[in-house]
mmCIF file of C-alpha atoms in Angstrom:
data_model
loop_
_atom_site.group_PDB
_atom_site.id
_atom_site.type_symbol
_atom_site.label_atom_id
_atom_site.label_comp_id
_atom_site.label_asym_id
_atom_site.label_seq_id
_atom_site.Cartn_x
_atom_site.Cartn_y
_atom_site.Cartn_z
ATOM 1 C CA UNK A 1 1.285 -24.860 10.427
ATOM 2 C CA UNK A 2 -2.447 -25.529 9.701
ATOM 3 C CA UNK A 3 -3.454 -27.074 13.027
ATOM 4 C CA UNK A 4 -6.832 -25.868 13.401
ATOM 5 C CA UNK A 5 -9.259 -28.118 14.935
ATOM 6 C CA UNK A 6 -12.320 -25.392 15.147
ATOM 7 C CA UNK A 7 -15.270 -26.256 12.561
ATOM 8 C CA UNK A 8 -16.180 -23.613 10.370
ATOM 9 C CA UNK A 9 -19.522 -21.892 11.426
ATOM 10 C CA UNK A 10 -21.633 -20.727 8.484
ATOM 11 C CA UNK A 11 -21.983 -17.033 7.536
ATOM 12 C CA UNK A 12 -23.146 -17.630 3.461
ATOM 13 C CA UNK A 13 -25.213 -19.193 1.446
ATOM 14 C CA UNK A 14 -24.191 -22.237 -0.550
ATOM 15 C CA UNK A 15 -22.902 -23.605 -2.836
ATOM 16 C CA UNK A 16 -22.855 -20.046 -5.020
ATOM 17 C CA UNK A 17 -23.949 -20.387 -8.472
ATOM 18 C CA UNK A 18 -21.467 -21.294 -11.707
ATOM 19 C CA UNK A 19 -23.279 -19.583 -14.982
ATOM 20 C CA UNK A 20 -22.056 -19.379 -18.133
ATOM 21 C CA UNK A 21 -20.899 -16.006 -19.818
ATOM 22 C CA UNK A 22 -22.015 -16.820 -23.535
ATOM 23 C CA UNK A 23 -22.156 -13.474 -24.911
ATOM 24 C CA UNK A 24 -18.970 -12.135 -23.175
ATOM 25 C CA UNK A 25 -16.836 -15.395 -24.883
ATOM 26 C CA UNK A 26 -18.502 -14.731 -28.155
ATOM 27 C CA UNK A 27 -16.968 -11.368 -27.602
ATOM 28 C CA UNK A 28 -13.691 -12.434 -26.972
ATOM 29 C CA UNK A 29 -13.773 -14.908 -29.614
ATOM 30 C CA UNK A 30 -14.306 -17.898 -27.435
ATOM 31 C CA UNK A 31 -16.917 -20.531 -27.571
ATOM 32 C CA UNK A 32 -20.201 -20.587 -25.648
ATOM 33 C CA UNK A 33 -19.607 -23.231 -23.321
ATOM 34 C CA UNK A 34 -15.927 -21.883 -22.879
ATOM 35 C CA UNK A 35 -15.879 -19.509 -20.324
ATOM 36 C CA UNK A 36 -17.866 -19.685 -16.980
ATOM 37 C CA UNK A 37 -18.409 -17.314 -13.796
ATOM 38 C CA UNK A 38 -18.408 -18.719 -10.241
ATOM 39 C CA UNK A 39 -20.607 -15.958 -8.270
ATOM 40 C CA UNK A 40 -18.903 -15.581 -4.905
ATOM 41 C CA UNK A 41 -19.899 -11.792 -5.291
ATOM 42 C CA UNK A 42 -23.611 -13.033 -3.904
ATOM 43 C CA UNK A 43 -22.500 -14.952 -1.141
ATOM 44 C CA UNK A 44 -25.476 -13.389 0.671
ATOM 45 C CA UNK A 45 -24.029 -11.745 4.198
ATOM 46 C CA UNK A 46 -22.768 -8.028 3.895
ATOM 47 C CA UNK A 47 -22.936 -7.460 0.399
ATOM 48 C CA UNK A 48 -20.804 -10.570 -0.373
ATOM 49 C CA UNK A 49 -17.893 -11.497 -1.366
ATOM 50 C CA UNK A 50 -14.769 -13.899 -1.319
ATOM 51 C CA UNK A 51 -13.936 -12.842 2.292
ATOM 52 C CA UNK A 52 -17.004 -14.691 3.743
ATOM 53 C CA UNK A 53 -15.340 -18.282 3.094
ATOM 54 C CA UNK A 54 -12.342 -17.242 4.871
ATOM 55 C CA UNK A 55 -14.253 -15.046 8.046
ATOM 56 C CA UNK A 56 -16.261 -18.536 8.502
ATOM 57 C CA UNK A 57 -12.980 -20.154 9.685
ATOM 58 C CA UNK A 58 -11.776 -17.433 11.590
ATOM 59 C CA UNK A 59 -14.679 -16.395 13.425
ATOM 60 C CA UNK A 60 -15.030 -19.502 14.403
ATOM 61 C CA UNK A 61 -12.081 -19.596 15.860
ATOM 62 C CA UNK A 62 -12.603 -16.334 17.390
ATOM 63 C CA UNK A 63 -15.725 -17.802 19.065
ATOM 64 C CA UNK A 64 -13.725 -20.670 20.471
ATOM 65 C CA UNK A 65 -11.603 -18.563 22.294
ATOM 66 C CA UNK A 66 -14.734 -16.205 24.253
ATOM 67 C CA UNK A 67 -13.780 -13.343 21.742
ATOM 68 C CA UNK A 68 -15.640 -10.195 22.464
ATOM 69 C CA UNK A 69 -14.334 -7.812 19.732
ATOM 70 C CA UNK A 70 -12.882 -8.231 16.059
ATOM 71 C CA UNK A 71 -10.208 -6.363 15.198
ATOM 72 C CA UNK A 72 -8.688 -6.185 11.415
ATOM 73 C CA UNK A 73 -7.154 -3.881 8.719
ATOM 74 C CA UNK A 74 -7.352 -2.433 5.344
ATOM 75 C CA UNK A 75 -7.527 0.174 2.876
ATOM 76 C CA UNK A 76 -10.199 2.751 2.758
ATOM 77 C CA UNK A 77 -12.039 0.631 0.853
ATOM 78 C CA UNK A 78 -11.367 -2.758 2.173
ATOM 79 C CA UNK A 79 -14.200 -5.364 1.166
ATOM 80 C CA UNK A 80 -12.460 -7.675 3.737
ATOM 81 C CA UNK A 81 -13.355 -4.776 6.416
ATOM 82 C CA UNK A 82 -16.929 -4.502 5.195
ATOM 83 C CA UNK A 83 -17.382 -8.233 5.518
ATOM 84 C CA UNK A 84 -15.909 -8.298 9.216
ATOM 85 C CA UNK A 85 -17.975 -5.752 10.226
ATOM 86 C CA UNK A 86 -20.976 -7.706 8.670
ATOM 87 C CA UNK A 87 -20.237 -10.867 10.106
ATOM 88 C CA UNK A 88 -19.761 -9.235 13.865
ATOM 89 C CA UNK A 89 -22.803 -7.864 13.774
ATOM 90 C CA UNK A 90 -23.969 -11.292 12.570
ATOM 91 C CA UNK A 91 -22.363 -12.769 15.569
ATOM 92 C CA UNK A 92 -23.226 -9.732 18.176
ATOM 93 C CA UNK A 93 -19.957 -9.273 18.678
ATOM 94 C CA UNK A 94 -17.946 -5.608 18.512
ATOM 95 C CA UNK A 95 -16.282 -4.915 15.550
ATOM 96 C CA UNK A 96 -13.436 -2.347 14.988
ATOM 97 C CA UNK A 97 -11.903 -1.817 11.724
ATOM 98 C CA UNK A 98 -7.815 -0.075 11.449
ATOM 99 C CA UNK A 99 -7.682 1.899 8.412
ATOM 100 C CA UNK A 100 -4.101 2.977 6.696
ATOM 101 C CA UNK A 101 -4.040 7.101 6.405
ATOM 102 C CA UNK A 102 -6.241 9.628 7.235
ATOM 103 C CA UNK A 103 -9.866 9.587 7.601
ATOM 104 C CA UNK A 104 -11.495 11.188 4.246
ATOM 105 C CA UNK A 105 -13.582 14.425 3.973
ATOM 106 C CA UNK A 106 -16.412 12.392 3.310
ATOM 107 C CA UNK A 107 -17.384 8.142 3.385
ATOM 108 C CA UNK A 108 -18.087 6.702 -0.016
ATOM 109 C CA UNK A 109 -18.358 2.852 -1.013
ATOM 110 C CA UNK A 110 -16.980 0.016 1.586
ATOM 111 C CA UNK A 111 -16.740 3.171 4.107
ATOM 112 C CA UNK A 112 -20.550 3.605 4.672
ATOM 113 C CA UNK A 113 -21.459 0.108 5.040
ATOM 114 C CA UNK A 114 -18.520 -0.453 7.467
ATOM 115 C CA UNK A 115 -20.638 2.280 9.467
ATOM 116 C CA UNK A 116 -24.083 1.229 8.693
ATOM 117 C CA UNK A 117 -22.915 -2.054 10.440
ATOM 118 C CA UNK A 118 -22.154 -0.572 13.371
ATOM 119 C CA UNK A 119 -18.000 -0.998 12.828
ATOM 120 C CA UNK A 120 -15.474 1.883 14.435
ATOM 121 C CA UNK A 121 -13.398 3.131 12.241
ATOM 122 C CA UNK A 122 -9.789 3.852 13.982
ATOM 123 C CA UNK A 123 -7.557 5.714 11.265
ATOM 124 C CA UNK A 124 -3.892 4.673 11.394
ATOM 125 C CA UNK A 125 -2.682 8.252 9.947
ATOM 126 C CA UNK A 126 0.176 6.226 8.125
ATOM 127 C CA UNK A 127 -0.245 3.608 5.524
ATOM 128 C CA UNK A 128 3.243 1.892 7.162
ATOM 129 C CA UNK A 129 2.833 -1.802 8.290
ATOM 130 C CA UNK A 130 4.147 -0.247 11.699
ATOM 131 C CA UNK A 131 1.460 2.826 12.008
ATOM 132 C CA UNK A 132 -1.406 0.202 11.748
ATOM 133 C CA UNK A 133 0.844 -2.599 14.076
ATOM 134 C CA UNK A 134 0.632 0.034 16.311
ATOM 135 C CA UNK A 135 -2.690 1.388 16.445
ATOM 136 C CA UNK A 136 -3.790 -2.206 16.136
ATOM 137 C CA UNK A 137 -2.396 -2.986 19.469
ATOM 138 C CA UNK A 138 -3.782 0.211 20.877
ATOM 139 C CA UNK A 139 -7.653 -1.334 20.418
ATOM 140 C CA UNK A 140 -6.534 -4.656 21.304
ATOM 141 C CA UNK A 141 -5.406 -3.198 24.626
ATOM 142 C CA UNK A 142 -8.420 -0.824 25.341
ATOM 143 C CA UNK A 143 -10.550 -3.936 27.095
ATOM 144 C CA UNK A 144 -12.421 -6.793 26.599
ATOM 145 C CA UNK A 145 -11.568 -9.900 24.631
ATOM 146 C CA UNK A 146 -9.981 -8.822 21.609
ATOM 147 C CA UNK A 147 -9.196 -11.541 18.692
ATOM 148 C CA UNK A 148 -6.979 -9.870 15.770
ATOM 149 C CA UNK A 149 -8.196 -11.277 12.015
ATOM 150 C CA UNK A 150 -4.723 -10.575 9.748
ATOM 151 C CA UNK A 151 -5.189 -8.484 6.477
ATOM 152 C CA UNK A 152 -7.099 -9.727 3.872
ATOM 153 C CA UNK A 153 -8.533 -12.515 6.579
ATOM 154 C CA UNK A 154 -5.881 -14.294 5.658
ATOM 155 C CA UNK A 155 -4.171 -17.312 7.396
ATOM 156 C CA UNK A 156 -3.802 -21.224 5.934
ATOM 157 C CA UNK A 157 -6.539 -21.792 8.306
ATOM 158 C CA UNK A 158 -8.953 -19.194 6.252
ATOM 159 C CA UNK A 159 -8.081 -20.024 2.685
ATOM 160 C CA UNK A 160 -9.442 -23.403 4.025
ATOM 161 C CA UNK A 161 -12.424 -21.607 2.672
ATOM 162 C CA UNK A 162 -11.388 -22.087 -0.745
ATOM 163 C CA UNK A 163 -10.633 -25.251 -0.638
ATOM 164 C CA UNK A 164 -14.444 -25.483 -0.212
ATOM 165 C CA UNK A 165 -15.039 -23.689 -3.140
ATOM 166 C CA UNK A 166 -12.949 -25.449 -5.364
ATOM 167 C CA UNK A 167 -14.592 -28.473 -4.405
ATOM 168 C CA UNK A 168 -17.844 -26.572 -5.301
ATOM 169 C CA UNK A 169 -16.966 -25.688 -8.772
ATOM 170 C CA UNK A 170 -15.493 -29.286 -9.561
ATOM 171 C CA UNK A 171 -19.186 -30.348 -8.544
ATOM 172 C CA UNK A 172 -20.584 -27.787 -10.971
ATOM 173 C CA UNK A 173 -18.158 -28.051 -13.429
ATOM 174 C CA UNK A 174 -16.322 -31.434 -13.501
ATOM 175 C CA UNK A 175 -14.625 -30.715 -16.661
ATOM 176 C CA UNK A 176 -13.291 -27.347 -15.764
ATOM 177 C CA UNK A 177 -9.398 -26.435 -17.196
ATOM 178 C CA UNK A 178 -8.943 -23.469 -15.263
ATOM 179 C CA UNK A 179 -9.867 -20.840 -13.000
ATOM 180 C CA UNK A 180 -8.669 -17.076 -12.855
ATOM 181 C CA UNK A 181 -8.693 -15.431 -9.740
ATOM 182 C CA UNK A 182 -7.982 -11.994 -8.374
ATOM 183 C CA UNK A 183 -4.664 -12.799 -6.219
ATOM 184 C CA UNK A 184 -4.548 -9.754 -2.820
ATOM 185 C CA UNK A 185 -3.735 -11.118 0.360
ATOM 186 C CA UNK A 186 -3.092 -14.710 -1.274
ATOM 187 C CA UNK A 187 -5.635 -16.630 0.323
ATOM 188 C CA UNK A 188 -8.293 -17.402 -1.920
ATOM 189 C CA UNK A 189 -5.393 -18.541 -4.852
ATOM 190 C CA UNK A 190 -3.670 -20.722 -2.184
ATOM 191 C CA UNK A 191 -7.179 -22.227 -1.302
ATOM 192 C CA UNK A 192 -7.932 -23.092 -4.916
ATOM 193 C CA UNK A 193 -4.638 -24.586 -5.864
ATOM 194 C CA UNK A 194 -4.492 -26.711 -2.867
ATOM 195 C CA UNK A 195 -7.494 -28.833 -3.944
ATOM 196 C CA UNK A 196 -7.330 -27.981 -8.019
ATOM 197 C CA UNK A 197 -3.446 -27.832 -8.404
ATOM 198 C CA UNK A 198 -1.002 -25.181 -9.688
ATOM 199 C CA UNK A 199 -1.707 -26.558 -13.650
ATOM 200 C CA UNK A 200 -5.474 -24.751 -12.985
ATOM 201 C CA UNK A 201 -5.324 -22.053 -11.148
ATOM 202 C CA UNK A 202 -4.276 -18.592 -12.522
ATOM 203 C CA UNK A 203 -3.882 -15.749 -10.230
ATOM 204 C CA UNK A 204 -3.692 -12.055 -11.451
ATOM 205 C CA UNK A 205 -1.837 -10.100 -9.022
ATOM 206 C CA UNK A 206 -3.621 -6.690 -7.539
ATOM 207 C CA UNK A 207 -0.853 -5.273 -6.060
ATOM 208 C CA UNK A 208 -1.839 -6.084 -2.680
ATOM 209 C CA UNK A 209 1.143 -7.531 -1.118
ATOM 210 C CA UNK A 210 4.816 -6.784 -1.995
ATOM 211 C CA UNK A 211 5.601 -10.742 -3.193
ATOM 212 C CA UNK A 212 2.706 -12.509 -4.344
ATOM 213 C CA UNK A 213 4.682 -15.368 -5.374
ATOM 214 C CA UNK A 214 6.028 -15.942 -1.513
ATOM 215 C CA UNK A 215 2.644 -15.411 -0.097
ATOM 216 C CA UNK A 216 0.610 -17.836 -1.859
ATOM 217 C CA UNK A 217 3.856 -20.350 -1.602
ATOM 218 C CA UNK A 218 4.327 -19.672 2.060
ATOM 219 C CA UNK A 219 0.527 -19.892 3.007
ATOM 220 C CA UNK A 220 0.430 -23.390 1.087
ATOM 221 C CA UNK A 221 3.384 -24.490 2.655
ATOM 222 C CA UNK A 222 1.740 -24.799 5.713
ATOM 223 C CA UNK A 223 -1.469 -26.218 4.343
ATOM 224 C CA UNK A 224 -2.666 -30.091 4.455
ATOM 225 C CA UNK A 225 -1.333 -31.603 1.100
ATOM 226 C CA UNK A 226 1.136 -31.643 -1.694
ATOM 227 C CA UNK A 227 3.918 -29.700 -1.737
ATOM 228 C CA UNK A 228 4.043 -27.160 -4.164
ATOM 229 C CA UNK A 229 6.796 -25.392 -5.696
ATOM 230 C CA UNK A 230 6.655 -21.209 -5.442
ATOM 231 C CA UNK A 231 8.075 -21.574 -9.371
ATOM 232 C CA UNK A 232 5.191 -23.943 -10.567
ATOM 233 C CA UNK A 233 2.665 -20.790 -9.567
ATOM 234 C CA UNK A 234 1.080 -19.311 -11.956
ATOM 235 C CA UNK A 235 0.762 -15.884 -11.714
ATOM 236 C CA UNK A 236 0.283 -12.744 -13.738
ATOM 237 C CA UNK A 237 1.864 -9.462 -12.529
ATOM 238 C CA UNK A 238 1.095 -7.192 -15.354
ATOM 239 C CA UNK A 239 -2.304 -5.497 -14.354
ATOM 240 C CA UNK A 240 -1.022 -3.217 -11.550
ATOM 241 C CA UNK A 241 -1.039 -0.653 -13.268
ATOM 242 C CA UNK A 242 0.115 2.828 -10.924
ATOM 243 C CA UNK A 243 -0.757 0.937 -7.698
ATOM 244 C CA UNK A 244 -3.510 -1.077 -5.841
ATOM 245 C CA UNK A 245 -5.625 1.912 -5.165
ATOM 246 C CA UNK A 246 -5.325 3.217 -9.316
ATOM 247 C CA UNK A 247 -8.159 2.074 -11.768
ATOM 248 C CA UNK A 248 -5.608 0.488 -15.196
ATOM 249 C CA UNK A 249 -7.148 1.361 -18.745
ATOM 250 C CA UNK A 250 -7.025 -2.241 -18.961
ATOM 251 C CA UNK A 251 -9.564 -3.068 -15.243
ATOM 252 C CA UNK A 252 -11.435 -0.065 -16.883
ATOM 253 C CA UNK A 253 -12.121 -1.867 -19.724
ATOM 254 C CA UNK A 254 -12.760 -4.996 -18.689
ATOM 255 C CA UNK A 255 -15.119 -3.529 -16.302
ATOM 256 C CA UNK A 256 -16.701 -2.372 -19.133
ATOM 257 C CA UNK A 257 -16.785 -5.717 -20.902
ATOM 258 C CA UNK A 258 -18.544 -7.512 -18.287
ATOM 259 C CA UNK A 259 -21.138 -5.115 -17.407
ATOM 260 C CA UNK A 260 -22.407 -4.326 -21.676
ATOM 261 C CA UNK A 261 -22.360 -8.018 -22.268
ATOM 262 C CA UNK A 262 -23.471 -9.643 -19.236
ATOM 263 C CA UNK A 263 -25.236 -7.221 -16.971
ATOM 264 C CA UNK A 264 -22.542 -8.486 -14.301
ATOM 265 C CA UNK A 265 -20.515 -5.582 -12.167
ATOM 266 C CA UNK A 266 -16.964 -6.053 -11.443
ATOM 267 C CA UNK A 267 -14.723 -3.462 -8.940
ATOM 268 C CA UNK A 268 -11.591 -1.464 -10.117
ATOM 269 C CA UNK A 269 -9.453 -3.134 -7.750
ATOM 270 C CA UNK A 270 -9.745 -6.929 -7.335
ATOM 271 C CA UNK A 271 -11.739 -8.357 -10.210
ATOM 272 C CA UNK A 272 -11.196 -5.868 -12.375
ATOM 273 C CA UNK A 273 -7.923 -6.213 -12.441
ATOM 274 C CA UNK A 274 -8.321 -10.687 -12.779
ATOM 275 C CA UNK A 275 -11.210 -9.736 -15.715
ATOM 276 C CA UNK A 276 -8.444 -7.826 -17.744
ATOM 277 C CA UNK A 277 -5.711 -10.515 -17.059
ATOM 278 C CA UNK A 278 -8.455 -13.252 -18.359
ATOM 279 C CA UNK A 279 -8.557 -10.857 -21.620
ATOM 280 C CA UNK A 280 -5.146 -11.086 -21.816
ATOM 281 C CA UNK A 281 -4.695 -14.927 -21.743
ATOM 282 C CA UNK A 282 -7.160 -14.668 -24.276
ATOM 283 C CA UNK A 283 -5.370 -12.065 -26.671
ATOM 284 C CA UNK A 284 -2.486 -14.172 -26.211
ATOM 285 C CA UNK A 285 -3.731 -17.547 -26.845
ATOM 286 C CA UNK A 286 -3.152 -18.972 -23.141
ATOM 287 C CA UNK A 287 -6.985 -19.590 -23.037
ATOM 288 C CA UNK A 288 -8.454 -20.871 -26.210
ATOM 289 C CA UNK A 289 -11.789 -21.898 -27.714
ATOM 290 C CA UNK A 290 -12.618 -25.490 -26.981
ATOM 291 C CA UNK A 291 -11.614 -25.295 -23.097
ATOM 292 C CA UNK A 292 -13.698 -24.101 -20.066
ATOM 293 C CA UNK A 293 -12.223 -21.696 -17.997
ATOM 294 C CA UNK A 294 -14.325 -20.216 -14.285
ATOM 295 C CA UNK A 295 -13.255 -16.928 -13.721
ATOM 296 C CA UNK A 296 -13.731 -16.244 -10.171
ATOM 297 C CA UNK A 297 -15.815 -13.008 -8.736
ATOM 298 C CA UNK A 298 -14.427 -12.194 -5.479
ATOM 299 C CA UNK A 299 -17.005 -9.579 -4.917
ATOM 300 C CA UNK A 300 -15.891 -5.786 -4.252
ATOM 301 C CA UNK A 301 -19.178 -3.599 -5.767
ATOM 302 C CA UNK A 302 -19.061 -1.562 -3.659
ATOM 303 C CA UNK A 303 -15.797 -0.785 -3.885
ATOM 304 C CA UNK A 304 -17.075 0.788 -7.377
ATOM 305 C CA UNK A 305 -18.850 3.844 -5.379
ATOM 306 C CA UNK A 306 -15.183 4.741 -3.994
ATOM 307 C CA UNK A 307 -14.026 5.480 -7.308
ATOM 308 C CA UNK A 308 -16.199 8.338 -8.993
ATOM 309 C CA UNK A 309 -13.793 8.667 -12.246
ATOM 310 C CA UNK A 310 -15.743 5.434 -13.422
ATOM 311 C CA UNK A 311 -18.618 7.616 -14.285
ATOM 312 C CA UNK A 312 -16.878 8.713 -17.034
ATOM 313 C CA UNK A 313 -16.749 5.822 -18.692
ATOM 314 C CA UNK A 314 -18.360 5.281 -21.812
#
């Protein structure tokens, strides 16, 4: 249960900005006022990114308990790794980061920044829940204080962190319908919908986790507030495409819609993938002119520079 009594310390800078994205409605055939972007890509530490709400809970608790050493997982090119490693070095604490599979002939995207920030990389060799258990217990019992940050950084503690934000964009945008997220680890949806309710949220599932629908449900469940039903989610599950680590024609092209009408980058995996499930609430009249909807950026550039079939794009 959410029982945390550790203050958040503060790793960003906010409240990030809410701008409008006038040409890329007019595009979609939505009015100018319609559709919004709240810009938790420039969160400031690391590169930014959604992860920073939820590491300011965590790391807090971390420093409660004399931690010497953060310890997490992820993908190659976890942004959630990146923004650990950031945030140790922030703290002066040692970071070190459990990749699933083998270490790659060469570091592209997330990889060199988890380096440049002095991280060490331990490569599971498996991408099985019990390959990284186990080499995640290995570090934890090689010395020092060790304090173990789940996947994704998320707990009901962390997506406390969106709770914040949600308050944030009411602020900005008092008026606001909805807001379309990229759903991973669950965290960031089940922050947003415990403050704005299941009625505004919209998460597009990345293929992250095996039951989306559980995860957000379970992580709410033991969240302060209303209880919400696992059937009254709403969530999308038709942008995964081949996999979590496979760019979709349809992230490909809303990649491309963001960046030719409003300058603004999104990554193949995460907001890619919520950009091209916003398209398709347009295409089929879920969002309509009249209403304003916040799509969320959770971050991930860098994640673009691990995925070099982009530059064909045209």
């Amino acid at each position: 249960m959410f029982s945390s009594d550790v203050p958040p310390i503060s790793l960003g800078s906010w409240p990030t900005p809410v701008e409008p994205l006038a040409r890329c409605a007019k595009a979609l055939g939505l009015g100018p006022e319609d559709l919004w972007i709240k810009r938790d890509d420039v969160t400031g530490l690391g590169g930014g990114g959604n992860k920073i709400r939820k590491l300011q809970y965590t790391c807090a608790q971390a420093l409660a308990v004399g931690a010497t050493t953060l310890i997490t997982t992820g993908a190659p090119q976890s942004n959630h790794a990146r923004l650990t490693a950031s945030s140790a070095a922030r703290l002066g604490l040692r970071c070190v980061l459990v990749l699933g599979g083998a270490e790659p002939e060469s570091a592209q995207g997330n990889l060199v920044l988890d380096a440049l920030a002095g991280a060490e990389i331990v490569w599971a060799g498996g991408d099985t829940a019990s390959a990284v258990d186990a080499a995640v217990q290995a570090v934890a019992d090689s010395g020092g204080v060790p304090f173990v940050i789940p996947f994704g950084g998320t707990s009901a503690v962390a997506a406390q962190g969106y709770v914040d934000c949600a308050r944030e964009i009411e602020q900005q945008l008092p008026g606001v319908e909805r807001v379309v997220v990229a759903l991973g680890s669950g965290g960031t949806m089940a922050g947003l919908v415990a403050h704005l309710g299941v009625d505004r949220v919209v998460g597009v599932d990345v293929g992250a986790v095996a039951d989306p629908v559980s995860t957000v449900a379970g992580l709410l469940d033991e969240m302060p507030g209303p209880t919400v039903r696992a059937a009254d989610l709403q969530i999308l599950r038709n942008q995964v495409g081949q996999g979590y680590s496979t760019l979709t024609e349809a992230s490909a092209g809303a990649i491309r819609c963001l960046a030719r009408t409003e300058g603004i980058f999104l990554d193949p995996t995460y907001t890619g993938r919520a950009f091209a499930g916003l398209i398709q609430l347009v295409k089929d009249k879920a969002i309509t002119a009249g209403s304003e909807t916040v799509f969320l950026h959770t971050g991930g550039l860098p994640g673009l520079f691990g995925h070099p079939e982009l530059s064909t794009l045209r």
